[in-house]
Short mmCIF file of C-alpha atoms in Angstrom, two decimals:
data_model
loop_
_atom_site.label_atom_id
_atom_site.label_comp_id
_atom_site.label_asym_id
_atom_site.label_seq_id
_atom_site.Cartn_x
_atom_site.Cartn_y
_atom_site.Cartn_z
CA UNK A 538 -115.90 101.33 8.56
CA UNK A 539 -115.08 97.85 9.90
CA UNK A 540 -111.58 96.92 11.11
CA UNK A 541 -111.32 93.22 10.34
CA UNK A 542 -109.23 90.47 11.88
CA UNK A 543 -108.39 87.12 10.21
CA UNK A 544 -111.62 85.19 9.71
CA UNK A 545 -113.79 88.26 10.31
CA UNK A 546 -116.45 89.21 7.80
CA UNK A 547 -118.70 92.16 7.04
CA UNK A 548 -121.79 92.44 4.80
CA UNK A 549 -121.31 94.49 1.63
CA UNK A 550 -123.70 97.02 0.13
CA UNK A 551 -124.79 96.93 -3.50
CA UNK A 552 -122.66 98.68 -6.10
CA UNK A 553 -119.10 98.63 -7.36
CA UNK A 554 -116.33 97.95 -4.85
CA UNK A 555 -112.76 99.23 -4.93
CA UNK A 556 -109.94 97.20 -3.38
CA UNK A 557 -106.59 98.84 -2.72
CA UNK A 558 -103.37 97.71 -1.00
CA UNK A 559 -100.89 100.59 -0.99
CA UNK A 560 -97.21 99.76 -1.18
CA UNK A 561 -94.76 97.75 -3.29
CA UNK A 562 -97.25 94.99 -4.07
CA UNK A 563 -98.88 93.42 -7.13
CA UNK A 564 -102.58 92.63 -6.79
CA UNK A 565 -104.17 89.58 -8.38
CA UNK A 566 -107.74 88.28 -8.34
CA UNK A 567 -109.16 84.77 -8.77
CA UNK A 568 -112.84 84.36 -9.70
CA UNK A 569 -114.43 81.07 -8.67
CA UNK A 570 -117.74 79.34 -8.04
CA UNK A 571 -118.85 77.56 -4.90
CA UNK A 572 -116.40 74.73 -5.63
CA UNK A 573 -113.44 77.09 -5.26
CA UNK A 574 -112.25 76.46 -8.83
CA UNK A 575 -111.97 78.79 -11.82
CA UNK A 576 -113.85 77.99 -15.03
CA UNK A 577 -110.82 78.83 -17.14
CA UNK A 578 -107.64 80.86 -17.30
CA UNK A 579 -109.72 83.99 -17.93
CA UNK A 580 -110.81 83.89 -14.27
CA UNK A 581 -107.28 84.84 -13.18
CA UNK A 582 -106.77 88.62 -13.23
CA UNK A 583 -103.16 89.75 -12.77
CA UNK A 584 -100.61 92.15 -14.25
CA UNK A 585 -100.45 90.31 -17.60
CA UNK A 586 -104.25 89.87 -17.82
CA UNK A 587 -105.76 92.90 -16.08
CA UNK A 588 -109.48 92.42 -16.70
CA UNK A 589 -112.33 89.91 -16.67
CA UNK A 590 -116.12 90.34 -16.62
CA UNK A 591 -116.86 92.46 -13.55
CA UNK A 592 -113.16 92.83 -12.56
CA UNK A 593 -110.62 95.45 -13.60
CA UNK A 594 -107.06 95.88 -12.37
CA UNK A 595 -105.66 99.34 -13.00
CA UNK A 596 -102.79 101.24 -11.37
CA UNK A 597 -102.61 98.84 -8.46
CA UNK A 598 -106.33 99.04 -7.66
CA UNK A 599 -109.02 96.42 -8.28
CA UNK A 600 -112.63 97.34 -9.02
CA UNK A 601 -115.31 94.69 -8.56
CA UNK A 602 -118.75 95.00 -10.17
CA UNK A 603 -120.57 91.95 -8.81
CA UNK A 604 -123.51 92.41 -11.21
CA UNK A 605 -121.17 91.89 -14.18
CA UNK A 606 -119.32 88.81 -12.93
CA UNK A 607 -119.57 85.78 -15.19
CA UNK A 608 -122.45 83.37 -14.62
CA UNK A 609 -121.82 81.06 -11.67
CA UNK A 610 -119.19 83.27 -10.04
CA UNK A 611 -119.74 83.45 -6.28
CA UNK A 612 -116.29 84.25 -4.89
CA UNK A 613 -113.54 86.77 -5.68
CA UNK A 614 -110.24 86.13 -3.89
CA UNK A 615 -107.75 89.00 -3.59
CA UNK A 616 -104.06 88.05 -3.60
CA UNK A 617 -100.93 90.16 -3.19
CA UNK A 618 -97.33 89.42 -4.08
CA UNK A 619 -94.18 91.58 -4.09
CA UNK A 620 -93.89 93.93 -7.05
CA UNK A 621 -90.25 92.85 -7.07
CA UNK A 622 -90.48 89.06 -7.54
CA UNK A 623 -87.26 88.50 -5.61
CA UNK A 624 -88.39 90.30 -2.46
CA UNK A 625 -89.89 88.25 0.41
CA UNK A 626 -93.08 89.79 1.77
CA UNK A 627 -91.56 89.83 5.25
CA UNK A 628 -88.99 92.42 4.16
CA UNK A 629 -91.58 94.80 2.74
CA UNK A 630 -93.82 97.25 4.61
CA UNK A 631 -96.78 95.57 6.29
CA UNK A 632 -99.70 95.44 3.80
CA UNK A 633 -103.10 96.97 4.58
CA UNK A 634 -106.27 96.21 2.63
CA UNK A 635 -108.75 99.04 2.04
CA UNK A 636 -112.21 98.36 0.60
CA UNK A 637 -114.48 101.22 -0.46
CA UNK A 638 -117.99 101.24 -1.87
CA UNK A 639 -120.04 103.57 -4.07
CA UNK A 640 -119.29 107.25 -3.54
CA UNK A 641 -115.95 106.46 -1.94
CA UNK A 642 -117.57 105.20 1.27
CA UNK A 643 -114.96 103.34 3.31
CA UNK A 644 -116.30 99.88 4.12
CA UNK A 645 -113.47 97.87 5.64
CA UNK A 646 -109.81 97.81 6.53
CA UNK A 647 -107.68 94.73 7.21
CA UNK A 648 -104.15 94.58 8.64
CA UNK A 649 -103.11 90.91 8.26
CA UNK A 650 -100.48 89.26 10.44
CA UNK A 651 -97.08 90.29 9.13
CA UNK A 652 -95.72 87.71 6.66
CA UNK A 653 -92.33 86.10 7.27
CA UNK A 654 -91.00 83.71 4.60
CA UNK A 655 -94.14 83.73 2.44
CA UNK A 656 -94.03 84.99 -1.15
CA UNK A 657 -97.78 85.46 -1.65
CA UNK A 658 -100.64 86.45 0.66
CA UNK A 659 -104.28 85.46 0.19
CA UNK A 660 -105.61 88.66 1.65
CA UNK A 661 -109.42 88.56 1.48
CA UNK A 662 -112.38 87.14 -0.38
CA UNK A 663 -115.61 88.72 -1.56
CA UNK A 664 -118.19 85.94 -1.49
CA UNK A 665 -121.90 85.31 -1.84
CA UNK A 666 -123.71 83.35 0.85
CA UNK A 667 -127.39 82.96 0.00
CA UNK A 668 -128.48 86.30 -1.39
CA UNK A 669 -125.91 88.35 0.55
CA UNK A 670 -122.41 89.39 -0.51
CA UNK A 671 -119.79 89.62 2.23
CA UNK A 672 -116.10 90.41 2.64
CA UNK A 673 -114.00 87.94 4.66
CA UNK A 674 -110.47 88.70 5.85
CA UNK A 675 -108.05 85.81 5.22
CA UNK A 676 -104.39 86.74 5.77
CA UNK A 677 -103.10 83.31 4.66
CA UNK A 678 -99.45 83.34 3.65
CA UNK A 679 -98.23 81.19 0.77
CA UNK A 680 -94.67 80.07 0.17
CA UNK A 681 -95.35 78.47 -3.21
CA UNK A 682 -95.45 81.61 -5.32
CA UNK A 683 -98.21 83.11 -7.43
CA UNK A 684 -98.09 80.15 -9.80
CA UNK A 685 -98.82 77.76 -6.93
CA UNK A 686 -101.83 79.78 -5.85
CA UNK A 687 -103.14 79.97 -9.42
CA UNK A 688 -102.73 76.23 -9.93
CA UNK A 689 -104.49 75.51 -6.66
CA UNK A 690 -107.53 77.39 -7.96
CA UNK A 691 -107.42 75.40 -11.21
CA UNK A 692 -105.61 77.85 -13.52
CA UNK A 693 -103.47 76.24 -16.23
CA UNK A 694 -100.16 78.05 -15.68
CA UNK A 695 -97.27 77.63 -18.11
CA UNK A 696 -93.94 77.71 -16.34
CA UNK A 697 -92.13 80.12 -18.67
CA UNK A 698 -90.02 81.68 -15.93
CA UNK A 699 -91.31 85.19 -16.64
CA UNK A 700 -94.97 85.90 -15.91
CA UNK A 701 -95.22 83.55 -12.93
CA UNK A 702 -92.72 81.72 -10.80
CA UNK A 703 -92.53 77.94 -10.75
CA UNK A 704 -94.54 76.05 -8.16
CA UNK A 705 -93.07 73.54 -5.77
CA UNK A 706 -94.51 70.06 -5.32
CA UNK A 707 -95.02 69.65 -1.58
CA UNK A 708 -98.03 71.60 -0.35
CA UNK A 709 -98.97 72.48 3.20
CA UNK A 710 -101.06 74.77 5.34
CA UNK A 711 -100.11 75.54 8.92
CA UNK A 712 -101.40 78.04 11.40
CA UNK A 713 -99.28 80.79 9.83
CA UNK A 714 -98.43 79.59 6.32
CA UNK A 715 -100.10 78.13 3.28
CA UNK A 716 -98.74 76.69 0.04
CA UNK A 717 -100.73 75.11 -2.74
CA UNK A 718 -100.85 72.59 -5.57
CA UNK A 719 -103.93 71.87 -7.71
CA UNK A 720 -105.47 68.40 -7.38
CA UNK A 721 -108.55 66.52 -8.66
CA UNK A 722 -111.91 65.88 -7.05
CA UNK A 723 -112.67 62.33 -5.92
CA UNK A 724 -111.52 60.91 -2.62
CA UNK A 725 -110.86 57.62 -0.88
CA UNK A 726 -110.93 57.87 2.89
CA UNK A 727 -108.10 56.40 4.90
CA UNK A 728 -108.51 55.43 8.56
CA UNK A 729 -106.83 57.39 11.33
CA UNK A 730 -104.91 54.26 12.26
CA UNK A 731 -101.58 56.07 11.93
CA UNK A 732 -102.33 58.41 14.84
CA UNK A 733 -100.82 56.30 17.60
CA UNK A 734 -97.63 55.62 15.63
CA UNK A 735 -97.42 59.27 14.72
CA UNK A 736 -97.76 60.24 18.39
CA UNK A 737 -94.81 58.00 19.22
CA UNK A 738 -92.66 59.67 16.56
CA UNK A 739 -93.78 63.11 17.75
CA UNK A 740 -93.12 62.36 21.40
CA UNK A 741 -89.55 61.38 20.63
CA UNK A 742 -89.07 64.85 19.11
CA UNK A 743 -90.88 66.51 22.01
CA UNK A 744 -88.64 64.73 24.50
CA UNK A 745 -85.58 66.07 22.72
CA UNK A 746 -87.10 69.57 22.92
CA UNK A 747 -87.98 69.20 26.60
CA UNK A 748 -91.75 69.29 25.97
CA UNK A 749 -94.23 66.91 27.65
CA UNK A 750 -95.69 64.07 25.60
CA UNK A 751 -98.96 64.37 23.69
CA UNK A 752 -101.66 61.69 23.65
CA UNK A 753 -103.75 60.52 20.72
CA UNK A 754 -107.29 61.87 21.20
CA UNK A 755 -110.07 59.88 19.42
CA UNK A 756 -112.32 62.92 18.88
CA UNK A 757 -109.47 64.88 17.32
CA UNK A 758 -108.62 61.90 15.15
CA UNK A 759 -112.23 61.63 13.98
CA UNK A 760 -112.31 65.35 13.21
CA UNK A 761 -109.00 65.09 11.35
CA UNK A 762 -110.38 62.20 9.30
CA UNK A 763 -113.51 64.12 8.34
CA UNK A 764 -111.54 67.17 7.28
CA UNK A 765 -108.87 65.24 5.36
CA UNK A 766 -111.66 63.52 3.42
CA UNK A 767 -113.28 66.88 2.69
CA UNK A 768 -110.01 68.28 1.31
CA UNK A 769 -109.54 65.21 -0.88
CA UNK A 770 -113.09 65.51 -2.22
CA UNK A 771 -112.56 69.10 -3.30
CA UNK A 772 -109.00 68.47 -4.43
CA UNK A 773 -107.33 71.29 -2.50
CA UNK A 774 -106.05 72.31 0.88
CA UNK A 775 -108.10 74.62 3.05
CA UNK A 776 -109.60 75.12 6.48
CA UNK A 777 -113.12 74.91 5.02
CA UNK A 778 -114.59 71.93 3.17
CA UNK A 779 -116.92 71.95 0.14
CA UNK A 780 -119.96 71.93 2.45
CA UNK A 781 -118.76 75.11 4.18
CA UNK A 782 -117.82 73.34 7.41
CA UNK A 783 -114.47 74.32 8.89
CA UNK A 784 -111.94 72.02 10.47
CA UNK A 785 -112.76 73.74 13.76
CA UNK A 786 -116.43 72.82 13.46
CA UNK A 787 -115.45 69.20 12.83
CA UNK A 788 -113.68 69.30 16.20
CA UNK A 789 -116.40 70.91 18.30
CA UNK A 790 -119.27 68.88 16.81
CA UNK A 791 -117.49 65.79 18.09
CA UNK A 792 -117.63 67.13 21.63
CA UNK A 793 -114.05 68.36 22.01
CA UNK A 794 -113.84 71.89 23.45
CA UNK A 795 -110.38 73.39 23.12
CA UNK A 796 -108.48 76.21 24.75
CA UNK A 797 -105.45 76.07 22.43
CA UNK A 798 -105.33 74.70 18.90
CA UNK A 799 -103.02 74.43 15.90
CA UNK A 800 -103.40 72.49 12.69
CA UNK A 801 -101.25 71.12 9.88
CA UNK A 802 -103.10 70.66 6.59
CA UNK A 803 -100.72 68.99 4.15
CA UNK A 804 -100.65 67.15 0.84
CA UNK A 805 -97.62 65.32 -0.50
CA UNK A 806 -96.22 62.97 2.19
CA UNK A 807 -97.02 59.27 1.77
CA UNK A 808 -96.42 58.06 5.34
CA UNK A 809 -96.54 59.44 8.91
CA UNK A 810 -92.75 59.60 9.00
CA UNK A 811 -92.69 61.68 5.79
CA UNK A 812 -95.33 63.92 7.34
CA UNK A 813 -93.14 64.34 10.41
CA UNK A 814 -90.16 65.15 8.17
CA UNK A 815 -92.24 67.96 6.65
CA UNK A 816 -93.12 69.29 10.12
CA UNK A 817 -89.42 69.52 10.93
CA UNK A 818 -88.49 71.55 7.83
CA UNK A 819 -89.02 75.00 9.35
CA UNK A 820 -89.56 76.90 12.57
CA UNK A 821 -93.25 77.62 11.90
CA UNK A 822 -94.16 74.06 10.93
CA UNK A 823 -92.12 72.65 13.84
CA UNK A 824 -93.68 74.92 16.49
CA UNK A 825 -96.93 72.98 17.10
CA UNK A 826 -95.04 69.71 17.14
CA UNK A 827 -92.86 70.70 20.13
CA UNK A 828 -95.07 73.29 21.83
CA UNK A 829 -95.79 72.58 25.52
CA UNK A 830 -99.16 74.32 25.02
CA UNK A 831 -100.61 71.14 23.48
CA UNK A 832 -101.44 67.86 25.20
CA UNK A 833 -103.57 66.05 22.59
CA UNK A 834 -103.12 65.17 18.92
CA UNK A 835 -105.21 63.65 16.15
CA UNK A 836 -103.90 62.62 12.72
CA UNK A 837 -105.68 61.24 9.66
CA UNK A 838 -105.40 61.16 5.88
CA UNK A 839 -107.53 60.69 2.79
CA UNK A 840 -106.57 59.88 -0.80
CA UNK A 841 -107.78 61.56 -3.97
CA UNK A 842 -108.35 58.44 -6.05
CA UNK A 843 -107.97 60.20 -9.41
CA UNK A 844 -104.58 61.70 -8.70
CA UNK A 845 -103.37 59.45 -5.89
CA UNK A 846 -102.50 62.51 -3.81
CA UNK A 847 -102.81 62.06 -0.07
CA UNK A 848 -104.26 64.81 2.14
CA UNK A 849 -103.29 64.90 5.80
CA UNK A 850 -104.82 66.72 8.75
CA UNK A 851 -103.01 66.91 12.09
CA UNK A 852 -104.75 68.65 14.99
CA UNK A 853 -102.84 69.78 18.08
CA UNK A 854 -104.91 70.90 21.05
CA UNK A 855 -105.27 71.50 24.75
CA UNK A 856 -108.78 70.86 26.10
CA UNK A 857 -110.82 73.67 27.56
CA UNK A 858 -110.99 73.56 31.35
CA UNK A 859 -112.40 75.96 33.91
CA UNK A 860 -108.92 76.75 35.23
CA UNK A 861 -107.48 77.11 31.73
CA UNK A 862 -110.21 79.51 30.65
CA UNK A 863 -109.77 81.55 33.82
CA UNK A 864 -106.03 81.79 33.16
CA UNK A 865 -106.58 82.93 29.55
CA UNK A 866 -109.14 85.54 30.63
CA UNK A 867 -106.81 86.77 33.35
CA UNK A 868 -103.98 87.17 30.82
CA UNK A 869 -106.19 89.21 28.48
CA UNK A 870 -107.14 91.47 31.40
CA UNK A 871 -103.51 91.79 32.49
CA UNK A 872 -102.30 92.65 28.98
CA UNK A 873 -105.15 95.12 28.51
CA UNK A 874 -104.27 96.86 31.77
CA UNK A 875 -100.61 96.91 30.79
CA UNK A 876 -101.58 98.90 27.69
CA UNK A 877 -103.64 101.27 29.84
CA UNK A 878 -100.76 101.66 32.30
CA UNK A 879 -98.41 102.56 29.44
CA UNK A 880 -100.91 105.30 28.51
CA UNK A 881 -101.06 106.43 32.17
CA UNK A 882 -104.65 105.28 32.59
CA UNK A 883 -106.09 103.47 35.63
CA UNK A 884 -106.57 99.70 35.34
CA UNK A 885 -109.89 98.08 34.56
CA UNK A 886 -111.47 95.88 37.23
CA UNK A 887 -112.88 92.45 36.41
CA UNK A 888 -116.68 92.45 36.49
CA UNK A 889 -118.39 89.03 36.73
CA UNK A 890 -121.63 90.20 35.09
CA UNK A 891 -119.80 91.74 32.14
CA UNK A 892 -117.73 88.55 31.98
CA UNK A 893 -120.85 86.38 31.88
CA UNK A 894 -122.27 88.43 28.99
CA UNK A 895 -118.93 88.39 27.13
CA UNK A 896 -118.50 84.64 27.57
CA UNK A 897 -122.04 83.92 26.42
CA UNK A 898 -121.51 86.05 23.31
CA UNK A 899 -118.22 84.40 22.34
CA UNK A 900 -119.88 81.02 22.74
CA UNK A 901 -122.85 82.15 20.65
CA UNK A 902 -120.64 83.41 17.80
CA UNK A 903 -118.65 80.15 17.77
CA UNK A 904 -121.74 77.94 17.98
CA UNK A 905 -123.79 79.71 15.31
CA UNK A 906 -120.83 80.73 13.15
CA UNK A 907 -121.41 84.49 12.89
CA UNK A 908 -119.15 87.44 13.67
CA UNK A 909 -120.71 90.81 14.41
CA UNK A 910 -121.41 93.22 17.26
CA UNK A 911 -125.09 92.73 16.43
CA UNK A 912 -126.51 89.26 17.08
CA UNK A 913 -128.74 87.56 14.48
CA UNK A 914 -131.70 88.64 16.63
CA UNK A 915 -130.59 92.27 16.44
CA UNK A 916 -129.28 92.55 20.01
CA UNK A 917 -126.45 95.02 20.69
CA UNK A 918 -123.68 94.93 23.36
CA UNK A 919 -125.69 97.06 25.81
CA UNK A 920 -128.68 94.73 25.38
CA UNK A 921 -126.54 91.76 26.33
CA UNK A 922 -125.02 93.62 29.29
CA UNK A 923 -128.46 94.61 30.55
CA UNK A 924 -129.74 91.04 30.25
CA UNK A 925 -126.79 89.89 32.39
CA UNK A 926 -127.80 92.32 35.16
CA UNK A 927 -125.19 95.02 34.47
CA UNK A 928 -126.06 98.53 35.67
CA UNK A 929 -123.15 100.43 34.10
CA UNK A 930 -123.75 103.92 32.70
CA UNK A 931 -122.04 103.07 29.43
CA UNK A 932 -120.99 99.93 27.53
CA UNK A 933 -118.32 99.27 24.89
CA UNK A 934 -117.35 96.07 23.11
CA UNK A 935 -114.36 94.62 21.27
CA UNK A 936 -114.66 91.33 19.42
CA UNK A 937 -112.09 89.34 17.49
CA UNK A 938 -111.85 85.96 15.78
CA UNK A 939 -109.02 83.76 14.60
CA UNK A 940 -106.34 84.75 17.13
CA UNK A 941 -104.77 81.80 18.93
CA UNK A 942 -103.59 83.37 22.22
CA UNK A 943 -104.29 86.21 24.66
CA UNK A 944 -101.11 87.96 23.50
CA UNK A 945 -102.16 87.76 19.85
CA UNK A 946 -105.70 89.01 20.41
CA UNK A 947 -104.71 91.98 22.58
CA UNK A 948 -102.02 92.96 20.09
CA UNK A 949 -104.56 92.71 17.28
CA UNK A 950 -106.96 95.01 19.11
CA UNK A 951 -104.18 97.50 19.83
CA UNK A 952 -103.27 97.54 16.11
CA UNK A 953 -106.85 98.48 15.20
CA UNK A 954 -107.80 102.13 15.83
CA UNK A 955 -111.40 101.45 16.89
CA UNK A 956 -110.55 98.60 19.24
CA UNK A 957 -107.55 100.48 20.64
CA UNK A 958 -109.84 103.43 21.46
CA UNK A 959 -112.00 101.20 23.66
CA UNK A 960 -109.00 99.75 25.49
CA UNK A 961 -107.61 103.22 26.13
CA UNK A 962 -110.88 105.00 26.91
CA UNK A 963 -110.29 106.82 30.19
CA UNK A 964 -113.95 106.61 31.29
CA UNK A 965 -114.16 102.82 31.30
CA UNK A 966 -113.76 101.25 34.74
CA UNK A 967 -114.67 97.55 34.37
CA UNK A 968 -114.10 94.71 31.92
CA UNK A 969 -115.50 91.27 31.18
CA UNK A 970 -113.81 88.83 28.79
CA UNK A 971 -115.07 85.81 26.90
CA UNK A 972 -113.45 83.12 24.74
CA UNK A 973 -114.81 80.17 22.75
CA UNK A 974 -113.40 77.82 20.13
CA UNK A 975 -115.19 76.56 17.03
CA UNK A 976 -117.10 78.14 14.16
CA UNK A 977 -115.59 79.09 10.80
CA UNK A 978 -112.76 81.15 12.34
CA UNK A 979 -111.62 78.77 15.10
CA UNK A 980 -111.57 81.23 18.01
CA UNK A 981 -113.91 84.00 19.15
CA UNK A 982 -112.97 86.65 21.73
CA UNK A 983 -115.11 89.32 23.41
CA UNK A 984 -114.21 92.27 25.61
CA UNK A 985 -117.19 94.02 27.25
CA UNK A 986 -116.31 97.36 28.85
CA UNK A 987 -118.39 99.24 31.42
CA UNK A 988 -118.54 102.64 33.11
CA UNK A 989 -119.32 102.68 36.81
CA UNK A 990 -122.97 103.34 37.63
#
């Protein structure tokens, strides 16, 4: 069984799948093609419409028979909302996704970041890439209600005040939250000429918060422009464009390597000052704007010419440096050893050869956009350790993707039974750590453990 983190994926075997999220939640499913849009209202499976070709919702469990999906279907998105419509997700028990295959074989488990103010959570998607079906963990919180999510996927939702709640008009995705409104498909690109003026507005707010100023970074601005145009072309917000390229890949392909990153993906504001007003509406949206972790910013927009809606991308970053990477690696090691100390285990020592192998593997996953303990060539962790000159008697590996800080990634590993077992394995004596930004998930982390020879 695979324990997934946000952005992580796992190949799926043939046969019917069962998706279950125990607790006081309602499950919903949206069936789409490669364009991310439904063909009609029948592609929305929820409590008032519990079945569609290949999909059945019964007693809080979803079964997915991929062979029976309608023609053209290539993606099944699993959504949860509170069973009590008035209850915020943040006040309910933390949700956990369980996916099983034929014969009850457990395939994957996903514990998403705990929601706060969100009312809906896009939990995971079952998608076809080439001839292979995979499961990807999402964990994207939505504050716009189930109706907003449905409309974003192209469902015609009547606001009758009963089956679905009404959607708001301003839409935005941040690092921790996502809200939606459906749009149309054609786009007119706008230049990133607002970036310098936006930086001036932002720096006034940062000064009031005691944070150092940010500078407009041309490569971030170019990446923001490319991603804003991609969102406008497909008529919806998202970290991935219609060509499958993520906003993170737009950044790294322009030669900007980052250590820290946050993004605002927004539709609705008409000017940079309106965009800034949105950023100041809540603690989560304000955090990147005033965070001392960021030194660079890029802002751009694009217009959907059919609807006139404007899509904005703001990218906040700190560039990757040798010293910065060393500090991040040191913090992961320190937090890992703190967990071992709490369990009365001896600390792990840094090993430069394990570190070289771990760093190379994080970079490889980010560059080639895969996420697995087995490389595309079939190499395993011990193969990579051996190639780096390691002579340890035993090797273990933790990987993660999507986490934005050493604290977040170590906590994520500790919340996952398999990864926690590696961190707290008494026999391990040494550790190497790697980090890289880019790829579909944005960040890729590797811990490579070793036993003394």
